[in-house]
PDB file of C-alpha atoms in Angstrom:
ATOM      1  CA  UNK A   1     -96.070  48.397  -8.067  1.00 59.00           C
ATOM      2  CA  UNK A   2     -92.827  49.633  -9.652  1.00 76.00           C
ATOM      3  CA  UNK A   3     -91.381  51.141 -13.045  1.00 82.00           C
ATOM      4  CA  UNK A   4     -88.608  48.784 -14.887  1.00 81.00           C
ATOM      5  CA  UNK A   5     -86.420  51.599 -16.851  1.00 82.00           C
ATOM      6  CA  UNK A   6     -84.285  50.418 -19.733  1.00 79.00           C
ATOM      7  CA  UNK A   7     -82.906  51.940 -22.599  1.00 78.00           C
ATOM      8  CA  UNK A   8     -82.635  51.210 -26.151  1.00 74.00           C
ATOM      9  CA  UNK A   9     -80.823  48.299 -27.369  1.00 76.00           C
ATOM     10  CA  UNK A  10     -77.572  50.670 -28.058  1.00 78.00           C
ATOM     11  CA  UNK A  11     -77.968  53.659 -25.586  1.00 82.00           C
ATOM     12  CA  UNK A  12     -75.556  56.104 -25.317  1.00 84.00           C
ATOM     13  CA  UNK A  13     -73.549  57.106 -22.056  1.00 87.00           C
ATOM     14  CA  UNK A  14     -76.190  59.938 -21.324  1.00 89.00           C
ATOM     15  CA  UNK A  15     -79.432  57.634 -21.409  1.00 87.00           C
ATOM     16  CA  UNK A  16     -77.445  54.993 -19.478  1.00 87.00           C
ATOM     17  CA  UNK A  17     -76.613  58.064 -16.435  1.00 88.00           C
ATOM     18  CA  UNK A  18     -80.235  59.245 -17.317  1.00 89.00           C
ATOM     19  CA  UNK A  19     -81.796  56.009 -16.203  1.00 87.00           C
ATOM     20  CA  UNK A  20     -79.508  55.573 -12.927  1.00 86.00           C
ATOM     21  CA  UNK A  21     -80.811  59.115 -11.412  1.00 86.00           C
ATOM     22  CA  UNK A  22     -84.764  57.841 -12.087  1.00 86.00           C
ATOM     23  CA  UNK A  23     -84.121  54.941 -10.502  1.00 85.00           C
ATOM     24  CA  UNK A  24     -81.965  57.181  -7.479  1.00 82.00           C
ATOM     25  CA  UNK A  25     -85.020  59.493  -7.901  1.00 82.00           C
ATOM     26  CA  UNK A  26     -87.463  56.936  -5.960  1.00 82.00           C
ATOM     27  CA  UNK A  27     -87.968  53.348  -5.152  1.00 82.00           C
ATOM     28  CA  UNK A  28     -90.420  53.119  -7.535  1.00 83.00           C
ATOM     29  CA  UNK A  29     -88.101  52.933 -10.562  1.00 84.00           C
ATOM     30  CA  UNK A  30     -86.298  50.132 -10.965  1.00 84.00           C
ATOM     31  CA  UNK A  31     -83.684  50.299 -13.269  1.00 84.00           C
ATOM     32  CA  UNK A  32     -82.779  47.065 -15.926  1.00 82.00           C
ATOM     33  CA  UNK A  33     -79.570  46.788 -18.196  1.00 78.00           C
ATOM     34  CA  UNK A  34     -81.896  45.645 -21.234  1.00 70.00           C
ATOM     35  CA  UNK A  35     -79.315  43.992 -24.082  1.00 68.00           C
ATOM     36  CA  UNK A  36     -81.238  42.437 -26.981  1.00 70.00           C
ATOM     37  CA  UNK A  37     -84.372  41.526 -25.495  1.00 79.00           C
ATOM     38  CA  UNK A  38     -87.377  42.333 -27.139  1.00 84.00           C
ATOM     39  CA  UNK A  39     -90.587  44.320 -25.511  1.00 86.00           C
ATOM     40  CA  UNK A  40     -92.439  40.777 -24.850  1.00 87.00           C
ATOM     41  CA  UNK A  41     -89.765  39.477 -23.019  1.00 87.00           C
ATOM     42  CA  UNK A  42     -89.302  43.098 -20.958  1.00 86.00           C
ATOM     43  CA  UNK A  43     -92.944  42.441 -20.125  1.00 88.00           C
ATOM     44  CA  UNK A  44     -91.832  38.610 -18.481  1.00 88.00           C
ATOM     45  CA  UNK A  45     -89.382  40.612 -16.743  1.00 86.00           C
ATOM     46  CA  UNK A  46     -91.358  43.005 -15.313  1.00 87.00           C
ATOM     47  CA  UNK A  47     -93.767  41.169 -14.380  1.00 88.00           C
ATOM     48  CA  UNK A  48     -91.422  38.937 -12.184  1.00 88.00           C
ATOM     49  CA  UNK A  49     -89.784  42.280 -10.610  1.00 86.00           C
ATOM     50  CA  UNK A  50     -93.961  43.390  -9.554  1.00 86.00           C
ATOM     51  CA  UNK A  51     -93.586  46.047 -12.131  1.00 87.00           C
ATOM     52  CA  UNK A  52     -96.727  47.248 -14.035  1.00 88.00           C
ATOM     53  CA  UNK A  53     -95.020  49.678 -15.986  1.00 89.00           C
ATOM     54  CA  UNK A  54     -92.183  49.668 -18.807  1.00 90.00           C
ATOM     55  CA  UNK A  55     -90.443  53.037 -19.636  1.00 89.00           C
ATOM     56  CA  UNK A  56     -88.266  52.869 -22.438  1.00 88.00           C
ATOM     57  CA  UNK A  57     -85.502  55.254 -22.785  1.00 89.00           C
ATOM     58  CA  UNK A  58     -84.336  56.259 -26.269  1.00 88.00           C
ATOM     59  CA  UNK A  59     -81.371  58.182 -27.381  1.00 87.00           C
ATOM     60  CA  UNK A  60     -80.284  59.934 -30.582  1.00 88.00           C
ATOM     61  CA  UNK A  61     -76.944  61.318 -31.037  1.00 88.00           C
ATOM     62  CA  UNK A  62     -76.134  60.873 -27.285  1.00 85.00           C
ATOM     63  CA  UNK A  63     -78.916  62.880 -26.193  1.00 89.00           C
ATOM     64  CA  UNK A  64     -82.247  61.215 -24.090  1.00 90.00           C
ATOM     65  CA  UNK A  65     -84.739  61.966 -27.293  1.00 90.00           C
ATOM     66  CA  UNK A  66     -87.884  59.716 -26.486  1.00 91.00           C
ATOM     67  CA  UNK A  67     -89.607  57.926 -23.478  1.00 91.00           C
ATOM     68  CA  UNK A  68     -92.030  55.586 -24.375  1.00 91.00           C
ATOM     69  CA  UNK A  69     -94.254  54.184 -21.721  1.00 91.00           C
ATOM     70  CA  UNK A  70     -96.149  50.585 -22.059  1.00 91.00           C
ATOM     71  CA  UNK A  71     -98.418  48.982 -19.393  1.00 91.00           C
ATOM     72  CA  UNK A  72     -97.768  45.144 -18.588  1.00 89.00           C
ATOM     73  CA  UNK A  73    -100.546  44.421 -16.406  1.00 84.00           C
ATOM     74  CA  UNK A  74    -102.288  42.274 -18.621  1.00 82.00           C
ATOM     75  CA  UNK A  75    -101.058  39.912 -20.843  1.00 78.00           C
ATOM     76  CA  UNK A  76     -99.508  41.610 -24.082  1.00 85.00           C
ATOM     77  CA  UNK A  77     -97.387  45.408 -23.353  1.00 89.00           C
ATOM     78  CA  UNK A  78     -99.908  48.295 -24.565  1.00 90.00           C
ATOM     79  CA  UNK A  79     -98.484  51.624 -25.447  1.00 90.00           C
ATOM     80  CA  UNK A  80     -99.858  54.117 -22.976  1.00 90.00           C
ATOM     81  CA  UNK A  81     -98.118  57.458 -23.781  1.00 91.00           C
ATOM     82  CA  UNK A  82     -94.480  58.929 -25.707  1.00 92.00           C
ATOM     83  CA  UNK A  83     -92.470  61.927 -24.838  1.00 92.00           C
ATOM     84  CA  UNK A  84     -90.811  63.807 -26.894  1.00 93.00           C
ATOM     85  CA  UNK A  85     -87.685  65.222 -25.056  1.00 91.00           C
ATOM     86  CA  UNK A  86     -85.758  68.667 -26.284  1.00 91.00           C
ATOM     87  CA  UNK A  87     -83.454  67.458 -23.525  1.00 89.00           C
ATOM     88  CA  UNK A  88     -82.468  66.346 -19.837  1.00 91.00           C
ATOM     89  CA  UNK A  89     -80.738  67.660 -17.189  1.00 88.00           C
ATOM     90  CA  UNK A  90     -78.899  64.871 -15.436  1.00 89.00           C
ATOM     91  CA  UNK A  91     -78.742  65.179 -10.962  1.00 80.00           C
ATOM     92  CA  UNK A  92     -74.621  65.622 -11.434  1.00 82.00           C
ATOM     93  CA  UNK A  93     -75.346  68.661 -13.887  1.00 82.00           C
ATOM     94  CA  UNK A  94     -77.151  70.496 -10.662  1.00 78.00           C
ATOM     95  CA  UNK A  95     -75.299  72.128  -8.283  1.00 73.00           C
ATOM     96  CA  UNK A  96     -75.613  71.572  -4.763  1.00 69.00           C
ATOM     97  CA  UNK A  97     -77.246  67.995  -5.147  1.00 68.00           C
ATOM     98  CA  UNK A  98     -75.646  65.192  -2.939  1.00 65.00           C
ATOM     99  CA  UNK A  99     -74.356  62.959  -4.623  1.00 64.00           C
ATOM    100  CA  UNK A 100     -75.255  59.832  -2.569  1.00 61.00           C
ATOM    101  CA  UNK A 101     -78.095  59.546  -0.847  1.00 64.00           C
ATOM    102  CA  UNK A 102     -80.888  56.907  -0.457  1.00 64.00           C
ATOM    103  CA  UNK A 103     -83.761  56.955  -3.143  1.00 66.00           C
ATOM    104  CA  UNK A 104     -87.116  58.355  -1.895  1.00 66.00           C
ATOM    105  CA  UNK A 105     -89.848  56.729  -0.726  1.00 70.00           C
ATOM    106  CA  UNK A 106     -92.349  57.329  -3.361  1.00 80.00           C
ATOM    107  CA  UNK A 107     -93.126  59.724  -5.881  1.00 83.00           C
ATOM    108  CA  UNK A 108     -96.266  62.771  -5.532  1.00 84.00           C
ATOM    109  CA  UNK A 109     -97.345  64.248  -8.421  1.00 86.00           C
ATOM    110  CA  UNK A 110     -97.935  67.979  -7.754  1.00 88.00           C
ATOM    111  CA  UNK A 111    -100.965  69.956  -9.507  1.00 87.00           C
ATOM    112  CA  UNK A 112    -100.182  71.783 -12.972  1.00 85.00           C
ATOM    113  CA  UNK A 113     -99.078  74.934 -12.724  1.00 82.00           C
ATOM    114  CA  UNK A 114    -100.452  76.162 -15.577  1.00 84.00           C
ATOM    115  CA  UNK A 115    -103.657  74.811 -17.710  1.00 86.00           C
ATOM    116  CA  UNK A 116    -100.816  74.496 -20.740  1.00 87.00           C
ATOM    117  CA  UNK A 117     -99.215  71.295 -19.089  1.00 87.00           C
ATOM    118  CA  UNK A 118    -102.380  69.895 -17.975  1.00 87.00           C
ATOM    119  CA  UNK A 119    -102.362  67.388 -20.797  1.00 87.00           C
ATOM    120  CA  UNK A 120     -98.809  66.392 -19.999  1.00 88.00           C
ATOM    121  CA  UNK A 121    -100.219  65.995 -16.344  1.00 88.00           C
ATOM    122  CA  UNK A 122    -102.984  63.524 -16.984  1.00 88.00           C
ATOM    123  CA  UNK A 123    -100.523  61.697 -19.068  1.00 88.00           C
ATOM    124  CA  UNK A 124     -97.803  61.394 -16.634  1.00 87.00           C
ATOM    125  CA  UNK A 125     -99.989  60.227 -13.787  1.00 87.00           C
ATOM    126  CA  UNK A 126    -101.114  57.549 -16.270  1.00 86.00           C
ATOM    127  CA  UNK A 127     -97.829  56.400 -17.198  1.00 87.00           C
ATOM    128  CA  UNK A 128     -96.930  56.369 -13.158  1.00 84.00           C
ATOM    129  CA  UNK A 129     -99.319  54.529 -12.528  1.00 77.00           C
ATOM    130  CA  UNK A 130    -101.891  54.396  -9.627  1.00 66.00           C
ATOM    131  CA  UNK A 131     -99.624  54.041  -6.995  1.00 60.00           C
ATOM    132  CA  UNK A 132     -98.136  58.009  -7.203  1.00 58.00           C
ATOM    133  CA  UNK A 133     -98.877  59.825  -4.075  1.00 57.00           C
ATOM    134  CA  UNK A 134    -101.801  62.006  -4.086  1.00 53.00           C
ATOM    135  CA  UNK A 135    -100.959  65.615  -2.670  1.00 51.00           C
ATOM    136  CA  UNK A 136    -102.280  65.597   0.465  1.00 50.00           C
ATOM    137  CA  UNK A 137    -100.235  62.303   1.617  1.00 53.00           C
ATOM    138  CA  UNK A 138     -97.168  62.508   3.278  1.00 55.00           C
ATOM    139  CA  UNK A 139     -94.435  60.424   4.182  1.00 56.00           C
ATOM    140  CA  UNK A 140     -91.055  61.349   5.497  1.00 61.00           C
ATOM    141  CA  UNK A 141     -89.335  61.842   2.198  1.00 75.00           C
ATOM    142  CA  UNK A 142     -91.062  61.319  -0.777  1.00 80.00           C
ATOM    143  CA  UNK A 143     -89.877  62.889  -4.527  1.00 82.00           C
ATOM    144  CA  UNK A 144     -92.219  65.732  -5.363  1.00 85.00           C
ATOM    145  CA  UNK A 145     -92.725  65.450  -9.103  1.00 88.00           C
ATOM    146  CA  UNK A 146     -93.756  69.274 -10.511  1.00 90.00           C
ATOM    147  CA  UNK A 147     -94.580  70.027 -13.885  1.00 91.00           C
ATOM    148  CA  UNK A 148     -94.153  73.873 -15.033  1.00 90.00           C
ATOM    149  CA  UNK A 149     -94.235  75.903 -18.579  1.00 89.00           C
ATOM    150  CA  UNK A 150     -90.583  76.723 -19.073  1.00 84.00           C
ATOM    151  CA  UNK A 151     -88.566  78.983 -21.557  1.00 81.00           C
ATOM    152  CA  UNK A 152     -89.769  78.634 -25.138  1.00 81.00           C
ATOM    153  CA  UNK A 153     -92.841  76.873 -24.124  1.00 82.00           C
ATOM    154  CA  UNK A 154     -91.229  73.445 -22.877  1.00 87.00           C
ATOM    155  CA  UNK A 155     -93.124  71.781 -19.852  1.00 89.00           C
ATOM    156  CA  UNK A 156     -90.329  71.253 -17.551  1.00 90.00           C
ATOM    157  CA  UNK A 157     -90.919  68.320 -15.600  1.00 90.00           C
ATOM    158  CA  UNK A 158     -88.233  67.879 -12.494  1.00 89.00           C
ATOM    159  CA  UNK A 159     -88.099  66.060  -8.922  1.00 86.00           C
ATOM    160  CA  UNK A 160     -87.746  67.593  -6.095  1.00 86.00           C
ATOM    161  CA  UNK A 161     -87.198  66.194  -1.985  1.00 82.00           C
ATOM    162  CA  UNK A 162     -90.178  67.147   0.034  1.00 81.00           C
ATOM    163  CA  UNK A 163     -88.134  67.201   3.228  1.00 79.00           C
ATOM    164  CA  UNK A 164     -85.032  69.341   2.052  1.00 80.00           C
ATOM    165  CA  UNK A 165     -86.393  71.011  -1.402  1.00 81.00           C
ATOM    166  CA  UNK A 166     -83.240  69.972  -3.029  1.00 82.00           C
ATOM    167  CA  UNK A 167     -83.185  68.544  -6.779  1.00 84.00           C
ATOM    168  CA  UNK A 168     -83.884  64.655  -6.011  1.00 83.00           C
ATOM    169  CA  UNK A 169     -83.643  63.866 -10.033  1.00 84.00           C
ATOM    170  CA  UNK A 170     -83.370  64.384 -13.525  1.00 89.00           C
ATOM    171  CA  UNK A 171     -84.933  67.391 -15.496  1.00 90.00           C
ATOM    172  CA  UNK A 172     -87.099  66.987 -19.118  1.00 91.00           C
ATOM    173  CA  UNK A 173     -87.711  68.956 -20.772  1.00 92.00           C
ATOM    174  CA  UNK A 174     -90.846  67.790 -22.820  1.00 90.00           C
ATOM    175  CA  UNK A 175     -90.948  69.076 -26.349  1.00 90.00           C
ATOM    176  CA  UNK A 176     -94.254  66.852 -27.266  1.00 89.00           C
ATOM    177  CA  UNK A 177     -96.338  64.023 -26.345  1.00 86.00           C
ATOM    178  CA  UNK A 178     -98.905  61.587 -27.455  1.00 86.00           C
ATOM    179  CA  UNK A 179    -101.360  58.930 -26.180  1.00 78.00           C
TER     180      UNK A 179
END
C-alpha cells in the first residue's frame, strides 16, 4: 500500500518542496505532479500506482494551509479526515539534516504524548492507513512519526530516523482537524 501526494491544481513553490520531503520522508509516499485532473481520475491513478490513499496538499498565499485525505480502496474517493495547518517546516529549513539520503523504509506511528493530540492520533493512523508500523516492529530504518502539544497549543507532528534520530521530514504544525 502507498500514499499518492499531489497538490492543488495551482500550488505554490512551498507545497510543491512540501510534497518532495513526504515523499523523501518514506517509501510509502509517492509523490504525483497532479495538473488539471480531477479527484476521480487521481483515484484511477492511484489505484494503478497500488495506492489506497490520496493526500491532497493545499496552499494559500504560498503557505501549505490544508491536507485533505481520501481513501480509494473502493470504487468512488471518500473523504477520511482534513488538517488544518498553521504551518510547515520544510527538511532544508532544519539544520543538520542531510540533504540526500535514501527514503525510509516505512513509517511507525509513535504513541501520543499527551491525551490532547490523541484525536489527531487516531486520525492520522487512519489516514496512513493500515500498513504504518506498529511500535514494537522494527526494521533497519524506518521514519518514526511523533505527535506532541507544541507552543500555543499546536500538535506538532514531525518525522524522525529511528537509526540516527535525525529530522527524516517535514514539520506541521496542526492548527485543526476534522473527520
Amino acid at each position: 500500500m502507498a500514499i499518492l501526494v499531489c497538490t492543488s491544481l495551482r500550488p505554490s513553490p512551498r507545497a510543491r518542496t512540501f510534497c518532495n520531503d513526504l515523499a523523501a520522508a518514506s517509501q510509502l509516499f509517492k509523490y504525483f505532479i497532479r495538473g488539471k485532473y480531477n479527484l476521480t481520475y487521481l483515484a484511477a491513478i492511484a489505484r494503478a500506482e497500488s495506492a489506497e490513499r490520496i493526500w491532497i496538499v493545499n496552499s494559500r498565499y504560498g503557505e501549505v494551509k490544508t491536507i485533505e485525505c481520501y481513501d480509494v480502496s473502493e470504487g468512488s474517493p471518500s473523504a477520511m479526515a482534513s488538517f488544518l495547518m498553521r504551518r510547515v517546516a520544510l527538511l532544508r529549513e532544519k539544520e543538520g539534516v542531510p540533504q540526500r539520503r535514501p527514503p525510509l523504509r516505512g513509517i511507525r506511528l509513535m504513541p501520543p504524548e499527551s491525551k490532547d493530540v490523541e484525536g489527531i492520533h487516531s486520525l492520522l493512523r487512519a489516514a496512513l492507513g493500515e500498513r504504518t508500523l506498529e511500535e514494537g516492529t522494527r526494521f533497519a530504518r524506518t521514519a518514526d512519526l511523533h505527535i506532541s502539544l507544541g507552543k500555543g497549543g499546536l500538535a506538532e507532528a514531525f518525522f524522525v530516523d529511528s537509526s540516527s534520530g535525525l529530522p527524516a521530514g517535514p514539520t506541521l504544525f496542526i492548527e485543526d482537524y476534522r473527520c
